[in-house]
Short mmCIF file of N, CA and C in Angstrom, two decimals:
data_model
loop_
_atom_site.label_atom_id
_atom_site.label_comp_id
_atom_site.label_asym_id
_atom_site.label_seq_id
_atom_site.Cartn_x
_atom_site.Cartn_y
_atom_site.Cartn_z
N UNK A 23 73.16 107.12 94.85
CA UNK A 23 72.49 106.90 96.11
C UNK A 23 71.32 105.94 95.86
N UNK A 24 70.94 104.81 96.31
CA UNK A 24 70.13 103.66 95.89
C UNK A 24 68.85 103.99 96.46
N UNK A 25 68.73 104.79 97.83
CA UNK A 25 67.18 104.86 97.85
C UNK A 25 66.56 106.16 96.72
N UNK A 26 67.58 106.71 95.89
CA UNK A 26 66.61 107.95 95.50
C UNK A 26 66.96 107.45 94.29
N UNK A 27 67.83 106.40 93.59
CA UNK A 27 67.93 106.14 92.10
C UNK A 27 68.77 106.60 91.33
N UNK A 28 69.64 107.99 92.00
CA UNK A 28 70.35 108.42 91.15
C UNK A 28 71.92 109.58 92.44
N UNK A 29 73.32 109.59 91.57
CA UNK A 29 73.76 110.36 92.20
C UNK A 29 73.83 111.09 93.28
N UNK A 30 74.38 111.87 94.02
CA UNK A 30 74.18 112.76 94.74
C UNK A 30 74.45 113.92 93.86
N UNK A 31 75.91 113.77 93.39
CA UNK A 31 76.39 114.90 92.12
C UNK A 31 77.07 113.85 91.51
N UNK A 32 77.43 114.44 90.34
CA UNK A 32 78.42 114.16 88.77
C UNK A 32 79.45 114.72 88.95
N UNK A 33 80.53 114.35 88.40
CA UNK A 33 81.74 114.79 87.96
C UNK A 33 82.02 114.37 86.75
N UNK A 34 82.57 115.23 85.83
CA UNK A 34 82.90 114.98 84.89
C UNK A 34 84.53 113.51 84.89
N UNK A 35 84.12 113.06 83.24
CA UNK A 35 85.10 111.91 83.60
C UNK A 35 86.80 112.39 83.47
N UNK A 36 87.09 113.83 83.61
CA UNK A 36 88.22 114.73 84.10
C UNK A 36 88.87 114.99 85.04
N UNK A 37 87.57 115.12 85.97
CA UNK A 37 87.16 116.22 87.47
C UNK A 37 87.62 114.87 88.74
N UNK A 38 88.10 115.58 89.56
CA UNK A 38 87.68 114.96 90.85
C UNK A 38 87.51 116.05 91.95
N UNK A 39 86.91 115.66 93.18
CA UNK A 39 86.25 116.48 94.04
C UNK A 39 87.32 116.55 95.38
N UNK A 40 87.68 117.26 95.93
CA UNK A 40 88.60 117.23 97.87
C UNK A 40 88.12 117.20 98.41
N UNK A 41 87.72 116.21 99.33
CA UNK A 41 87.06 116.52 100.67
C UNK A 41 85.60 116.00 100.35
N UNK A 42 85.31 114.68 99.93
CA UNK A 42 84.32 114.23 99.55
C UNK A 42 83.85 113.57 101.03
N UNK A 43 82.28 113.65 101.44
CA UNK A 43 82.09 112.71 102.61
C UNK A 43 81.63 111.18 101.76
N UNK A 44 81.83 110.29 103.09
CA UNK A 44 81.33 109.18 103.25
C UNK A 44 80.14 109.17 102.58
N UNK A 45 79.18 109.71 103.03
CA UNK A 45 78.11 109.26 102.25
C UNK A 45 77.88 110.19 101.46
N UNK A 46 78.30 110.38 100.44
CA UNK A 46 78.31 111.67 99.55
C UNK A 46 78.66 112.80 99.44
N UNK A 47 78.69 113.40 100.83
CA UNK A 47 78.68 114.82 100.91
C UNK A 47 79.68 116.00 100.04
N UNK A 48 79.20 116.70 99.30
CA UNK A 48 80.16 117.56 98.26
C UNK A 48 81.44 118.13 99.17
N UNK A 49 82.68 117.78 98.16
CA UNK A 49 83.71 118.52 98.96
C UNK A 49 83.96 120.16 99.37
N UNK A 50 85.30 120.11 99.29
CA UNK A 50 85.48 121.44 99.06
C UNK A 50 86.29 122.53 97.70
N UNK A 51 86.53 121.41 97.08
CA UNK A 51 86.86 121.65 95.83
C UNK A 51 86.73 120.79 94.83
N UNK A 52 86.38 121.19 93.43
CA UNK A 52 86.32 120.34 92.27
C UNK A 52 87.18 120.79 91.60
N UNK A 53 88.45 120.23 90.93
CA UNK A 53 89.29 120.31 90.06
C UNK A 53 89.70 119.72 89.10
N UNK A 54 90.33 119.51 88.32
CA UNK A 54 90.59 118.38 86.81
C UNK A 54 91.71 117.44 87.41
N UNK A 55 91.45 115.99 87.03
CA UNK A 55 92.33 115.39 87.47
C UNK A 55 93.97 115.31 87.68
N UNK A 56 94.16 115.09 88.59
CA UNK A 56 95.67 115.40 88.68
C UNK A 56 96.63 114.09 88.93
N UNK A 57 97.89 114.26 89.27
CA UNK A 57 98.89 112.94 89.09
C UNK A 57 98.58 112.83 90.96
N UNK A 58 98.64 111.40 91.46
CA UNK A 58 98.98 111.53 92.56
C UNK A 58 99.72 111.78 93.33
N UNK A 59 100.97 112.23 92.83
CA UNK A 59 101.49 113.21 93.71
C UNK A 59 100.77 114.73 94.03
N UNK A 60 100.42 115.23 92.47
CA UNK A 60 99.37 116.40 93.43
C UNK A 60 98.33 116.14 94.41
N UNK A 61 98.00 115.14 94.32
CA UNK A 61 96.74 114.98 95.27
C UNK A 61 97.13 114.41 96.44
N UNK A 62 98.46 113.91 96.66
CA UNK A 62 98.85 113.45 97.95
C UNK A 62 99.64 115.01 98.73
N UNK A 63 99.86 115.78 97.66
CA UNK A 63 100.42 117.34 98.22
C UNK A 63 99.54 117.59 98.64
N UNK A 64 98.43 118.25 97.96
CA UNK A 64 97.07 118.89 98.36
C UNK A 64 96.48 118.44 99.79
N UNK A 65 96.31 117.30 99.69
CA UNK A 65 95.61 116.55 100.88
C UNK A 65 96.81 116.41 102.61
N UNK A 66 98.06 116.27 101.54
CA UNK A 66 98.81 116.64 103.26
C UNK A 66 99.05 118.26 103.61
N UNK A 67 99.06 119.33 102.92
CA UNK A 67 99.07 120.50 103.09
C UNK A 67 97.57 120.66 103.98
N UNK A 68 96.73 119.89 103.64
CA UNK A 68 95.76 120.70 104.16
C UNK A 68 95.49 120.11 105.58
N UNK A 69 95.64 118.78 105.45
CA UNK A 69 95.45 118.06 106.71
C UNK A 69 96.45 118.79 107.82
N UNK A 70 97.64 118.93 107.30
CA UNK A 70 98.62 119.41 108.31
C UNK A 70 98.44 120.54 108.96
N UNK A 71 98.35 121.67 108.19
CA UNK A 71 97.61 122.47 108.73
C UNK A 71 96.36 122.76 109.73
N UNK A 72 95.99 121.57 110.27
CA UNK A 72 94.71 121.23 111.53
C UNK A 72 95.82 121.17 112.27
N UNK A 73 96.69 120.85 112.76
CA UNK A 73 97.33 120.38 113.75
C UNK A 73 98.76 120.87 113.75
N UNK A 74 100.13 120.71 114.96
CA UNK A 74 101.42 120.76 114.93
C UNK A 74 101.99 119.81 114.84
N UNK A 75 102.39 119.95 113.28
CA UNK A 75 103.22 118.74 113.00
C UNK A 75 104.96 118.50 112.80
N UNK A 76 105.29 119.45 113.80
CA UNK A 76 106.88 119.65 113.99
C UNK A 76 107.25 118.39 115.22
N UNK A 77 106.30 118.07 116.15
CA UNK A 77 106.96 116.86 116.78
C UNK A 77 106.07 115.80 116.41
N UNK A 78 106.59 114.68 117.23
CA UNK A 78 105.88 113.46 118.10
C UNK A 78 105.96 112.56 117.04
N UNK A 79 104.73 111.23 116.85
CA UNK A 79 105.29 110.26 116.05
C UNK A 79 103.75 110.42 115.57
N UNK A 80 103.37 109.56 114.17
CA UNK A 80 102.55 109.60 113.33
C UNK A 80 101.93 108.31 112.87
N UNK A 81 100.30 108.02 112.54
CA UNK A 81 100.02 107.17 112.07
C UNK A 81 99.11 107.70 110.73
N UNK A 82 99.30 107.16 109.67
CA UNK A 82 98.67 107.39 108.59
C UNK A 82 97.80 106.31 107.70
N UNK A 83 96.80 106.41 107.44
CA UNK A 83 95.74 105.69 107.29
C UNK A 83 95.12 105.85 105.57
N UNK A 84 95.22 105.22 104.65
CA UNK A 84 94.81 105.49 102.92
C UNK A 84 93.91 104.46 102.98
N UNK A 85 92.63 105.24 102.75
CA UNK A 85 91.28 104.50 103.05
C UNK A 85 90.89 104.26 101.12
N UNK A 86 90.66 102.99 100.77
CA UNK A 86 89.73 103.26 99.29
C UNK A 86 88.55 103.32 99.64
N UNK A 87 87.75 104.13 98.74
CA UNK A 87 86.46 104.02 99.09
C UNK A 87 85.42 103.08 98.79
N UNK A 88 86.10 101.92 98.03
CA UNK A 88 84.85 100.73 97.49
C UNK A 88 85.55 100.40 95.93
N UNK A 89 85.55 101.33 94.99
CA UNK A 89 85.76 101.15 93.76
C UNK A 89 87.42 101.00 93.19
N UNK A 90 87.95 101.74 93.92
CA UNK A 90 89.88 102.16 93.77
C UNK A 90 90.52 100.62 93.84
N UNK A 91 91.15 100.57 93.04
CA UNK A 91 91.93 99.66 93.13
C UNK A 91 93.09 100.00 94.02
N UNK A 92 93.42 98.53 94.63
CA UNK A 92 94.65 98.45 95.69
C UNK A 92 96.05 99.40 95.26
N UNK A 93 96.09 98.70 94.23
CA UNK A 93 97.58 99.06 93.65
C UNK A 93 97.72 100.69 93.42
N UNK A 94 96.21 101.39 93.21
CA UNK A 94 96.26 103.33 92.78
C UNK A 94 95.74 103.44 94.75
N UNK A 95 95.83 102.46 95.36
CA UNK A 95 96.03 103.12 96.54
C UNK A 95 97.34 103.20 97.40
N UNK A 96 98.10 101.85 96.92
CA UNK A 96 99.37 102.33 97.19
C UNK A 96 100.35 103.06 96.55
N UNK A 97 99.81 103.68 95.41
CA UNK A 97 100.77 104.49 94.82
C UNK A 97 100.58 105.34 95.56
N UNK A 98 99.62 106.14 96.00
CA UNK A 98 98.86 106.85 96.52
C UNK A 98 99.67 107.20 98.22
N UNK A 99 99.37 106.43 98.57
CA UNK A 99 99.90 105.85 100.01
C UNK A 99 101.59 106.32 99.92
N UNK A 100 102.44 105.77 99.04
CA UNK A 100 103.49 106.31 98.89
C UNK A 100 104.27 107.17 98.39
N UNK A 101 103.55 108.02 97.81
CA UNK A 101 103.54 109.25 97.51
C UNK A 101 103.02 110.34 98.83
N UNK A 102 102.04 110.34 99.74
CA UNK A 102 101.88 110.76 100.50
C UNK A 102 103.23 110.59 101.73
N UNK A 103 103.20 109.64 101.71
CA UNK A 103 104.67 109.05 103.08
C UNK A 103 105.86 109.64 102.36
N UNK A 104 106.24 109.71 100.96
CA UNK A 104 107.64 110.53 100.41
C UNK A 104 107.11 112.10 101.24
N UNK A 105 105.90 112.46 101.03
CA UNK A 105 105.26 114.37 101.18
C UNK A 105 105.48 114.33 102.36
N UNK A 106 105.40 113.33 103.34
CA UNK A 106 105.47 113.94 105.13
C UNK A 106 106.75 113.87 105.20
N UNK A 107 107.41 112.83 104.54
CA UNK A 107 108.75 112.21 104.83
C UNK A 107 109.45 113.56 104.48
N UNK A 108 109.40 114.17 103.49
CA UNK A 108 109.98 116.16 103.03
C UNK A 108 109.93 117.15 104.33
N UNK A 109 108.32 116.83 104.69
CA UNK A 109 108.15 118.02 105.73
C UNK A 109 108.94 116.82 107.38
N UNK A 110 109.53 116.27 107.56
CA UNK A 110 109.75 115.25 108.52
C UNK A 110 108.77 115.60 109.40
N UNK A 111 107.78 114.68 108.87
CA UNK A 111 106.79 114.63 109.84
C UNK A 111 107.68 112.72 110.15
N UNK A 112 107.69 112.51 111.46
CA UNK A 112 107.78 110.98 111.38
C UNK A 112 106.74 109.79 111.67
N UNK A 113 106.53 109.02 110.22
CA UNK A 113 104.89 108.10 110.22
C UNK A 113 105.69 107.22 110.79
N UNK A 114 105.19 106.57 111.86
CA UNK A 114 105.69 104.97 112.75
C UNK A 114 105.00 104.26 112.50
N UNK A 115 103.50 104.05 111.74
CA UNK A 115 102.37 103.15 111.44
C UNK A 115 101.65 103.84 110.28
N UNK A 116 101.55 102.93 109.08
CA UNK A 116 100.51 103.38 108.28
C UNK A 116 99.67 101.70 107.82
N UNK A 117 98.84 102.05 107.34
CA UNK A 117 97.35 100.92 106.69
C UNK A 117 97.31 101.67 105.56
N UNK A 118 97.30 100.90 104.22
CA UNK A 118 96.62 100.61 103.42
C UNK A 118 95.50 100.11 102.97
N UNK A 119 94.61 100.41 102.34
CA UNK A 119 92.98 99.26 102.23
C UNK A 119 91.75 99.54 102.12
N UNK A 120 91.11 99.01 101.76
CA UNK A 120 89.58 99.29 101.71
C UNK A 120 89.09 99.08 103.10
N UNK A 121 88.98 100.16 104.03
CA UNK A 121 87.81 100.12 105.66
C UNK A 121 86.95 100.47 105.69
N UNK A 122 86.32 101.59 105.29
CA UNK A 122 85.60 102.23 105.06
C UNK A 122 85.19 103.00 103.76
N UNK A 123 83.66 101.81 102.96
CA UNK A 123 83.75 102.14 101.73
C UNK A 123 81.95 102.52 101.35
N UNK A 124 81.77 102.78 100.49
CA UNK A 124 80.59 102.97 99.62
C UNK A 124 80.03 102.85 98.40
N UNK A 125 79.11 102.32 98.14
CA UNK A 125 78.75 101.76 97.21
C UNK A 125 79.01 102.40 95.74
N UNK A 126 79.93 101.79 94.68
CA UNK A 126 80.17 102.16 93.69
C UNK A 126 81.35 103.52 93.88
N UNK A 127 81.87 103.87 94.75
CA UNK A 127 82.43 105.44 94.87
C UNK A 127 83.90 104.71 94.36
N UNK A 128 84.62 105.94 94.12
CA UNK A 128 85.82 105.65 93.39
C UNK A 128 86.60 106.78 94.48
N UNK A 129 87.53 106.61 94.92
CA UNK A 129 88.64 107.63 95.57
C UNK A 129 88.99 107.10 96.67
N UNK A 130 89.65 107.79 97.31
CA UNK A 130 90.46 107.46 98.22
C UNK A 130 90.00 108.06 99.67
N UNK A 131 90.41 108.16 101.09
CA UNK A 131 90.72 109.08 102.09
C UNK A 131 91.93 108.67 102.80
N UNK A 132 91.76 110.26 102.94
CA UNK A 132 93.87 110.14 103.83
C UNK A 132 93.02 110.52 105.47
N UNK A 133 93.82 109.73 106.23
CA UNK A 133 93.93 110.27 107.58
C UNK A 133 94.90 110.40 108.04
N UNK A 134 95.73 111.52 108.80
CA UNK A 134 96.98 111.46 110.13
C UNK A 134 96.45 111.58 110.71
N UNK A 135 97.08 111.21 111.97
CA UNK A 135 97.35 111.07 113.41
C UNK A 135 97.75 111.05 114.05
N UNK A 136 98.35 112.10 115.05
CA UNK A 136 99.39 112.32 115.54
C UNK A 136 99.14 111.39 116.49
N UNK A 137 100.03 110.99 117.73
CA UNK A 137 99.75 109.45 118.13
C UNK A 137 99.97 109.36 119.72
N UNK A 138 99.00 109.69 120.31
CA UNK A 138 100.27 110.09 122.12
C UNK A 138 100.50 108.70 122.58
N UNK A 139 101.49 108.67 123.53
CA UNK A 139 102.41 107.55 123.95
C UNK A 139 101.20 106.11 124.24
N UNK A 140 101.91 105.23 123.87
CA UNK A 140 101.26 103.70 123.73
C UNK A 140 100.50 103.78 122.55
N UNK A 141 100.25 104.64 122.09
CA UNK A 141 98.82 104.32 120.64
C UNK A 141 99.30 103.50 119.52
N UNK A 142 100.88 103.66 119.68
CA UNK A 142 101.46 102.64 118.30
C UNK A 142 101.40 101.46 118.94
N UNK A 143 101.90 101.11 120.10
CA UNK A 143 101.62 100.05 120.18
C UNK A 143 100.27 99.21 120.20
N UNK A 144 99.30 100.31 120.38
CA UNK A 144 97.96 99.28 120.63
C UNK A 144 97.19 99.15 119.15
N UNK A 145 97.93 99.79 118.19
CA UNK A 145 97.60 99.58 116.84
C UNK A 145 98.49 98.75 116.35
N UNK A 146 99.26 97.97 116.70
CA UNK A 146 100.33 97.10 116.39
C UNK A 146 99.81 95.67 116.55
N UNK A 147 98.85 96.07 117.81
CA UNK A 147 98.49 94.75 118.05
C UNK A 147 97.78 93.92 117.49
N UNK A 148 97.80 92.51 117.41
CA UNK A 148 97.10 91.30 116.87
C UNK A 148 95.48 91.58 116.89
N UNK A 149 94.81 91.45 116.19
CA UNK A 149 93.11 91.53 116.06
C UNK A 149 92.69 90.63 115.76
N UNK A 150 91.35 89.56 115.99
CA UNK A 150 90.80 89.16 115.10
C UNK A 150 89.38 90.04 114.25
N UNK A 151 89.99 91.50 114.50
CA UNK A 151 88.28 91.92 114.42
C UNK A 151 88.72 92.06 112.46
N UNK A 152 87.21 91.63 111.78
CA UNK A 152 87.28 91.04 110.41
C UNK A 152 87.59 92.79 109.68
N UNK A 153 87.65 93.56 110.15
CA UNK A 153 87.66 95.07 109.43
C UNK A 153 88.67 95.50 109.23
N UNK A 154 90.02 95.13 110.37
CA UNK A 154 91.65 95.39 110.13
C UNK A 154 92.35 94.29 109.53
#
């Protein structure tokens, strides 16, 4: 954190954290690193569970946070889309990319979205805005 000089917390160079906020905020679990497929399980089990994900259509969103490289985000990314693709959840739109990031942080965020009628299309659409 740059105005106070140091961390918010540590993790060991093992550990990673679930449910980390944006600007630091401690998750909800710290565990030893895992393959990304566990962490694309973990993270769609839990997400899914907010919501009913037996119908409708889906948009999924693999945010890096600043430090992650592209390529451990699309592994990432497709490993998650095989995990919905099991439970048939059906994704009609996903993003890959750095959107929302922070200084020096390393990880990822997953978002779904279940999607009500027209939303794929208006995420389909042409932008010039510099963030998509």
């Amino acid at each position: 954190m740059p105005a106070v000089g140091h961390p918010g917390f540590e993790l060991q160079d093992d550990e990673l954290e679930y449910g980390v906020g944006i600007h630091n905020e401690r998750g909800y679990a710290t565990e030893k690193l895992a393959p990304s497929k566990e962490m694309a399980t973990e993270l769609v089990e839990k997400i899914s569970k907010s919501f009913n994900t037996t119908s409708g259509k889906y948009a999924v969103l693999v945010n890096g946070l600043g430090a992650t490289p592209l390529m451990e985000q699309y592994i990432f990314a497709n490993d998650v889309l095989n995990k919905l693709a099991e439970k048939q959840i059906n994704v009609v739109f996903s993003k890959v990319g750095s959107f929302v990031t922070a200084i020096d942080m390393l990880g990822i965020s997953l978002t779904i979205t279940k999607l009500d009628d027209g939303w794929e299309e208006y995420l389909r659409q042409d932008t010039q805005a510099i963030a998509w």
